[in-house]
Amino acid sequence: MTDTPPDRLAAHPSSPFHNAALLERGIGVRFKGTERNDVDEYCVSEGWIRVALGKKVDRKGAALTLKLSGPVEVWFRDVGADAAASVPGDPQASPGE
């Protein structure tokens, strides 16, 4: 596997952009400079993410999502032993913080 996440990835299994093997590795997403853990789908080249809209569901039981536009950065969380220290864009935090 490569260390570069795909341009577009979805968490929902019915999506054509779903890839379970990549999701198991863990994907980190930063949207507008803030790390997000609630992303259902993203597209780096088009600059958007989809997030769940609270606990609301449609008539088939699927979560309603909201599309947010802005700069998107993605990375694999399991890149190495020091993956947390090498997250792109994060300043080096001193020990004890």
Short mmCIF file of N, CA and C in Angstrom, two decimals:
data_model
loop_
_atom_site.label_atom_id
_atom_site.label_comp_id
_atom_site.label_asym_id
_atom_site.label_seq_id
_atom_site.Cartn_x
_atom_site.Cartn_y
_atom_site.Cartn_z
N MET A 1 0.83 -1.18 0.00
CA MET A 1 0.00 0.00 0.00
C MET A 1 0.89 1.25 0.00
N THR A 2 0.36 2.31 -0.56
CA THR A 2 1.11 3.56 -0.59
C THR A 2 0.82 4.36 0.67
N ASP A 3 1.62 5.39 0.90
CA ASP A 3 1.42 6.25 2.05
C ASP A 3 0.63 7.50 1.69
N THR A 4 0.05 7.53 0.50
CA THR A 4 -0.77 8.65 0.06
C THR A 4 -2.23 8.22 0.01
N PRO A 5 -3.09 8.87 0.79
CA PRO A 5 -4.52 8.51 0.73
C PRO A 5 -5.13 8.89 -0.61
N PRO A 6 -6.24 8.27 -0.97
CA PRO A 6 -6.88 8.59 -2.25
C PRO A 6 -7.47 10.00 -2.24
N ASP A 7 -7.72 10.52 -3.44
CA ASP A 7 -8.29 11.86 -3.58
C ASP A 7 -9.70 11.91 -3.00
N ARG A 8 -10.44 10.82 -3.11
CA ARG A 8 -11.82 10.78 -2.61
C ARG A 8 -12.07 9.45 -1.92
N LEU A 9 -12.72 9.50 -0.77
CA LEU A 9 -13.00 8.30 0.01
C LEU A 9 -14.29 8.50 0.79
N ALA A 10 -15.09 7.44 0.86
CA ALA A 10 -16.36 7.48 1.58
C ALA A 10 -16.43 6.36 2.61
N ALA A 11 -17.08 6.63 3.72
CA ALA A 11 -17.23 5.64 4.79
C ALA A 11 -18.43 4.73 4.57
N HIS A 12 -19.41 5.15 3.80
CA HIS A 12 -20.64 4.37 3.61
C HIS A 12 -20.39 3.25 2.59
N PRO A 13 -20.69 1.99 2.93
CA PRO A 13 -20.40 0.85 2.04
C PRO A 13 -21.10 0.88 0.69
N SER A 14 -22.21 1.58 0.56
CA SER A 14 -22.91 1.60 -0.72
C SER A 14 -22.31 2.60 -1.71
N SER A 15 -21.38 3.41 -1.27
CA SER A 15 -20.76 4.41 -2.14
C SER A 15 -19.73 3.75 -3.06
N PRO A 16 -19.61 4.23 -4.30
CA PRO A 16 -18.57 3.69 -5.19
C PRO A 16 -17.16 4.09 -4.75
N PHE A 17 -17.04 5.05 -3.84
CA PHE A 17 -15.74 5.51 -3.36
C PHE A 17 -15.36 4.89 -2.02
N HIS A 18 -16.09 3.87 -1.58
CA HIS A 18 -15.82 3.17 -0.33
C HIS A 18 -14.68 2.17 -0.53
N ASN A 19 -13.73 2.14 0.42
CA ASN A 19 -12.63 1.18 0.40
C ASN A 19 -12.35 0.78 1.85
N ALA A 20 -12.82 -0.39 2.24
CA ALA A 20 -12.72 -0.84 3.63
C ALA A 20 -11.28 -1.01 4.08
N ALA A 21 -10.41 -1.47 3.21
CA ALA A 21 -9.01 -1.68 3.58
C ALA A 21 -8.33 -0.37 3.95
N LEU A 22 -8.62 0.68 3.22
CA LEU A 22 -8.03 1.98 3.53
C LEU A 22 -8.62 2.57 4.81
N LEU A 23 -9.90 2.37 5.03
CA LEU A 23 -10.53 2.88 6.24
C LEU A 23 -10.00 2.19 7.49
N GLU A 24 -9.63 0.91 7.38
CA GLU A 24 -9.06 0.19 8.52
C GLU A 24 -7.72 0.77 8.93
N ARG A 25 -6.97 1.30 7.98
CA ARG A 25 -5.68 1.92 8.30
C ARG A 25 -5.85 3.18 9.13
N GLY A 26 -6.98 3.84 8.97
CA GLY A 26 -7.24 5.09 9.70
C GLY A 26 -6.86 6.28 8.85
N ILE A 27 -7.80 7.15 8.62
CA ILE A 27 -7.58 8.34 7.80
C ILE A 27 -7.75 9.57 8.69
N GLY A 28 -6.77 10.45 8.68
CA GLY A 28 -6.88 11.73 9.37
C GLY A 28 -7.33 12.78 8.38
N VAL A 29 -8.26 13.63 8.79
CA VAL A 29 -8.79 14.68 7.92
C VAL A 29 -8.70 16.02 8.64
N ARG A 30 -8.09 16.99 7.98
CA ARG A 30 -8.05 18.35 8.50
C ARG A 30 -8.83 19.21 7.52
N PHE A 31 -9.85 19.91 8.03
CA PHE A 31 -10.70 20.76 7.21
C PHE A 31 -10.62 22.18 7.75
N LYS A 32 -10.19 23.10 6.91
CA LYS A 32 -10.01 24.51 7.28
C LYS A 32 -9.13 24.64 8.52
N GLY A 33 -8.08 23.83 8.59
CA GLY A 33 -7.12 23.92 9.69
C GLY A 33 -7.52 23.20 10.96
N THR A 34 -8.68 22.56 10.99
CA THR A 34 -9.16 21.86 12.19
C THR A 34 -9.29 20.38 11.89
N GLU A 35 -8.72 19.55 12.75
CA GLU A 35 -8.83 18.11 12.57
C GLU A 35 -10.25 17.66 12.88
N ARG A 36 -10.83 16.89 11.96
CA ARG A 36 -12.22 16.43 12.11
C ARG A 36 -12.25 14.92 12.22
N ASN A 37 -13.10 14.40 13.11
CA ASN A 37 -13.27 12.97 13.30
C ASN A 37 -14.65 12.50 12.86
N ASP A 38 -15.48 13.40 12.35
CA ASP A 38 -16.86 13.07 12.01
C ASP A 38 -17.11 13.10 10.50
N VAL A 39 -16.08 12.93 9.69
CA VAL A 39 -16.21 13.03 8.24
C VAL A 39 -16.71 11.71 7.66
N ASP A 40 -17.79 11.76 6.88
CA ASP A 40 -18.34 10.59 6.20
C ASP A 40 -17.72 10.39 4.83
N GLU A 41 -17.37 11.48 4.16
CA GLU A 41 -16.80 11.41 2.82
C GLU A 41 -15.99 12.69 2.59
N TYR A 42 -14.92 12.58 1.79
CA TYR A 42 -14.14 13.76 1.46
C TYR A 42 -13.67 13.70 0.02
N CYS A 43 -13.32 14.86 -0.53
CA CYS A 43 -12.71 14.97 -1.84
C CYS A 43 -11.69 16.10 -1.77
N VAL A 44 -10.41 15.77 -1.89
CA VAL A 44 -9.35 16.75 -1.77
C VAL A 44 -9.32 17.68 -2.98
N SER A 45 -9.40 17.13 -4.19
CA SER A 45 -9.27 17.95 -5.39
C SER A 45 -10.41 18.95 -5.55
N GLU A 46 -11.62 18.58 -5.12
CA GLU A 46 -12.76 19.49 -5.23
C GLU A 46 -12.93 20.34 -3.98
N GLY A 47 -12.23 20.01 -2.88
CA GLY A 47 -12.25 20.83 -1.67
C GLY A 47 -13.54 20.78 -0.89
N TRP A 48 -14.01 19.58 -0.52
CA TRP A 48 -15.22 19.46 0.29
C TRP A 48 -15.18 18.21 1.15
N ILE A 49 -16.01 18.23 2.20
CA ILE A 49 -16.22 17.06 3.06
C ILE A 49 -17.72 16.92 3.29
N ARG A 50 -18.17 15.73 3.65
CA ARG A 50 -19.55 15.49 4.05
C ARG A 50 -19.54 15.02 5.50
N VAL A 51 -20.38 15.64 6.31
CA VAL A 51 -20.52 15.28 7.71
C VAL A 51 -21.98 15.00 8.03
N ALA A 52 -22.22 14.16 9.02
CA ALA A 52 -23.59 13.83 9.42
C ALA A 52 -24.26 15.06 10.02
N LEU A 53 -25.54 15.19 9.77
CA LEU A 53 -26.32 16.32 10.27
C LEU A 53 -27.03 15.89 11.54
N GLY A 54 -26.29 15.83 12.62
CA GLY A 54 -26.85 15.40 13.91
C GLY A 54 -27.28 13.95 13.86
N LYS A 55 -28.43 13.65 14.43
CA LYS A 55 -28.95 12.29 14.45
C LYS A 55 -30.07 12.10 13.44
N LYS A 56 -30.22 13.06 12.53
CA LYS A 56 -31.31 12.99 11.55
C LYS A 56 -31.04 11.93 10.50
N VAL A 57 -32.09 11.22 10.12
CA VAL A 57 -31.99 10.17 9.11
C VAL A 57 -33.08 10.37 8.06
N ASP A 58 -32.84 9.82 6.87
CA ASP A 58 -33.87 9.88 5.83
C ASP A 58 -34.85 8.73 6.02
N ARG A 59 -35.78 8.59 5.13
CA ARG A 59 -36.83 7.57 5.30
C ARG A 59 -36.31 6.14 5.18
N LYS A 60 -35.10 5.96 4.65
CA LYS A 60 -34.50 4.63 4.55
C LYS A 60 -33.57 4.33 5.72
N GLY A 61 -33.39 5.30 6.62
CA GLY A 61 -32.56 5.10 7.80
C GLY A 61 -31.12 5.55 7.64
N ALA A 62 -30.76 6.10 6.48
CA ALA A 62 -29.39 6.59 6.26
C ALA A 62 -29.27 7.99 6.86
N ALA A 63 -28.11 8.28 7.41
CA ALA A 63 -27.88 9.60 8.02
C ALA A 63 -27.91 10.70 6.97
N LEU A 64 -28.53 11.82 7.32
CA LEU A 64 -28.51 12.99 6.45
C LEU A 64 -27.15 13.64 6.59
N THR A 65 -26.59 14.11 5.48
CA THR A 65 -25.26 14.71 5.51
C THR A 65 -25.29 16.13 4.98
N LEU A 66 -24.28 16.87 5.35
CA LEU A 66 -24.12 18.25 4.95
C LEU A 66 -22.78 18.37 4.25
N LYS A 67 -22.74 19.02 3.09
CA LYS A 67 -21.51 19.18 2.33
C LYS A 67 -20.90 20.53 2.66
N LEU A 68 -19.66 20.52 3.18
CA LEU A 68 -18.95 21.73 3.55
C LEU A 68 -17.78 21.93 2.59
N SER A 69 -17.59 23.15 2.10
CA SER A 69 -16.52 23.44 1.15
C SER A 69 -15.39 24.19 1.84
N GLY A 70 -14.16 23.85 1.44
CA GLY A 70 -12.97 24.50 1.98
C GLY A 70 -11.76 23.63 1.75
N PRO A 71 -10.58 24.08 2.20
CA PRO A 71 -9.36 23.29 2.01
C PRO A 71 -9.38 22.01 2.85
N VAL A 72 -9.00 20.89 2.22
CA VAL A 72 -9.01 19.57 2.87
C VAL A 72 -7.62 18.97 2.80
N GLU A 73 -7.11 18.48 3.94
CA GLU A 73 -5.85 17.74 3.99
C GLU A 73 -6.15 16.36 4.57
N VAL A 74 -5.55 15.31 4.01
CA VAL A 74 -5.76 13.95 4.52
C VAL A 74 -4.42 13.24 4.67
N TRP A 75 -4.36 12.27 5.58
CA TRP A 75 -3.18 11.46 5.80
C TRP A 75 -3.59 10.16 6.46
N PHE A 76 -2.71 9.17 6.36
CA PHE A 76 -2.94 7.90 7.05
C PHE A 76 -2.46 8.04 8.48
N ARG A 77 -3.24 7.54 9.42
CA ARG A 77 -2.87 7.62 10.84
C ARG A 77 -1.82 6.58 11.22
N ASP A 78 -1.71 5.48 10.48
CA ASP A 78 -0.78 4.40 10.84
C ASP A 78 0.51 4.43 10.03
N VAL A 79 0.97 5.59 9.61
CA VAL A 79 2.14 5.69 8.75
C VAL A 79 3.38 5.11 9.43
N GLY A 80 3.54 5.33 10.71
CA GLY A 80 4.69 4.78 11.41
C GLY A 80 4.51 4.87 12.91
N ALA A 81 5.55 4.55 13.63
CA ALA A 81 5.49 4.58 15.09
C ALA A 81 5.30 6.00 15.60
N ASP A 82 5.86 6.97 14.89
CA ASP A 82 5.74 8.36 15.33
C ASP A 82 4.77 9.13 14.43
N ALA A 83 3.68 8.48 14.02
CA ALA A 83 2.71 9.10 13.11
C ALA A 83 2.07 10.34 13.72
N ALA A 84 1.81 10.35 15.01
CA ALA A 84 1.17 11.50 15.63
C ALA A 84 2.08 12.72 15.61
N ALA A 85 3.41 12.50 15.70
CA ALA A 85 4.34 13.61 15.69
C ALA A 85 4.57 14.17 14.30
N SER A 86 4.25 13.40 13.25
CA SER A 86 4.54 13.85 11.89
C SER A 86 3.31 14.22 11.10
N VAL A 87 2.23 14.59 11.79
CA VAL A 87 1.00 15.00 11.11
C VAL A 87 1.27 16.30 10.37
N PRO A 88 0.94 16.39 9.08
CA PRO A 88 1.26 17.60 8.33
C PRO A 88 0.54 18.83 8.87
N GLY A 89 1.30 19.90 9.00
CA GLY A 89 0.72 21.16 9.44
C GLY A 89 0.67 21.35 10.94
N ASP A 90 0.95 20.31 11.73
CA ASP A 90 0.92 20.45 13.18
C ASP A 90 2.27 20.95 13.69
N PRO A 91 2.25 21.97 14.55
CA PRO A 91 3.51 22.39 15.16
C PRO A 91 3.97 21.34 16.16
N GLN A 92 5.25 21.25 16.34
CA GLN A 92 5.78 20.29 17.30
C GLN A 92 5.41 20.74 18.71
N ALA A 93 4.68 19.91 19.42
CA ALA A 93 4.28 20.22 20.78
C ALA A 93 5.37 19.77 21.73
N SER A 94 5.63 20.58 22.74
CA SER A 94 6.66 20.20 23.69
C SER A 94 6.11 19.15 24.65
N PRO A 95 6.97 18.29 25.22
CA PRO A 95 6.49 17.25 26.14
C PRO A 95 5.83 17.89 27.36
N GLY A 96 4.77 17.28 27.82
CA GLY A 96 4.07 17.76 28.99
C GLY A 96 2.87 18.64 28.67
N GLU A 97 2.70 18.97 27.41
CA GLU A 97 1.53 19.78 27.06
C GLU A 97 0.34 18.92 26.79
#
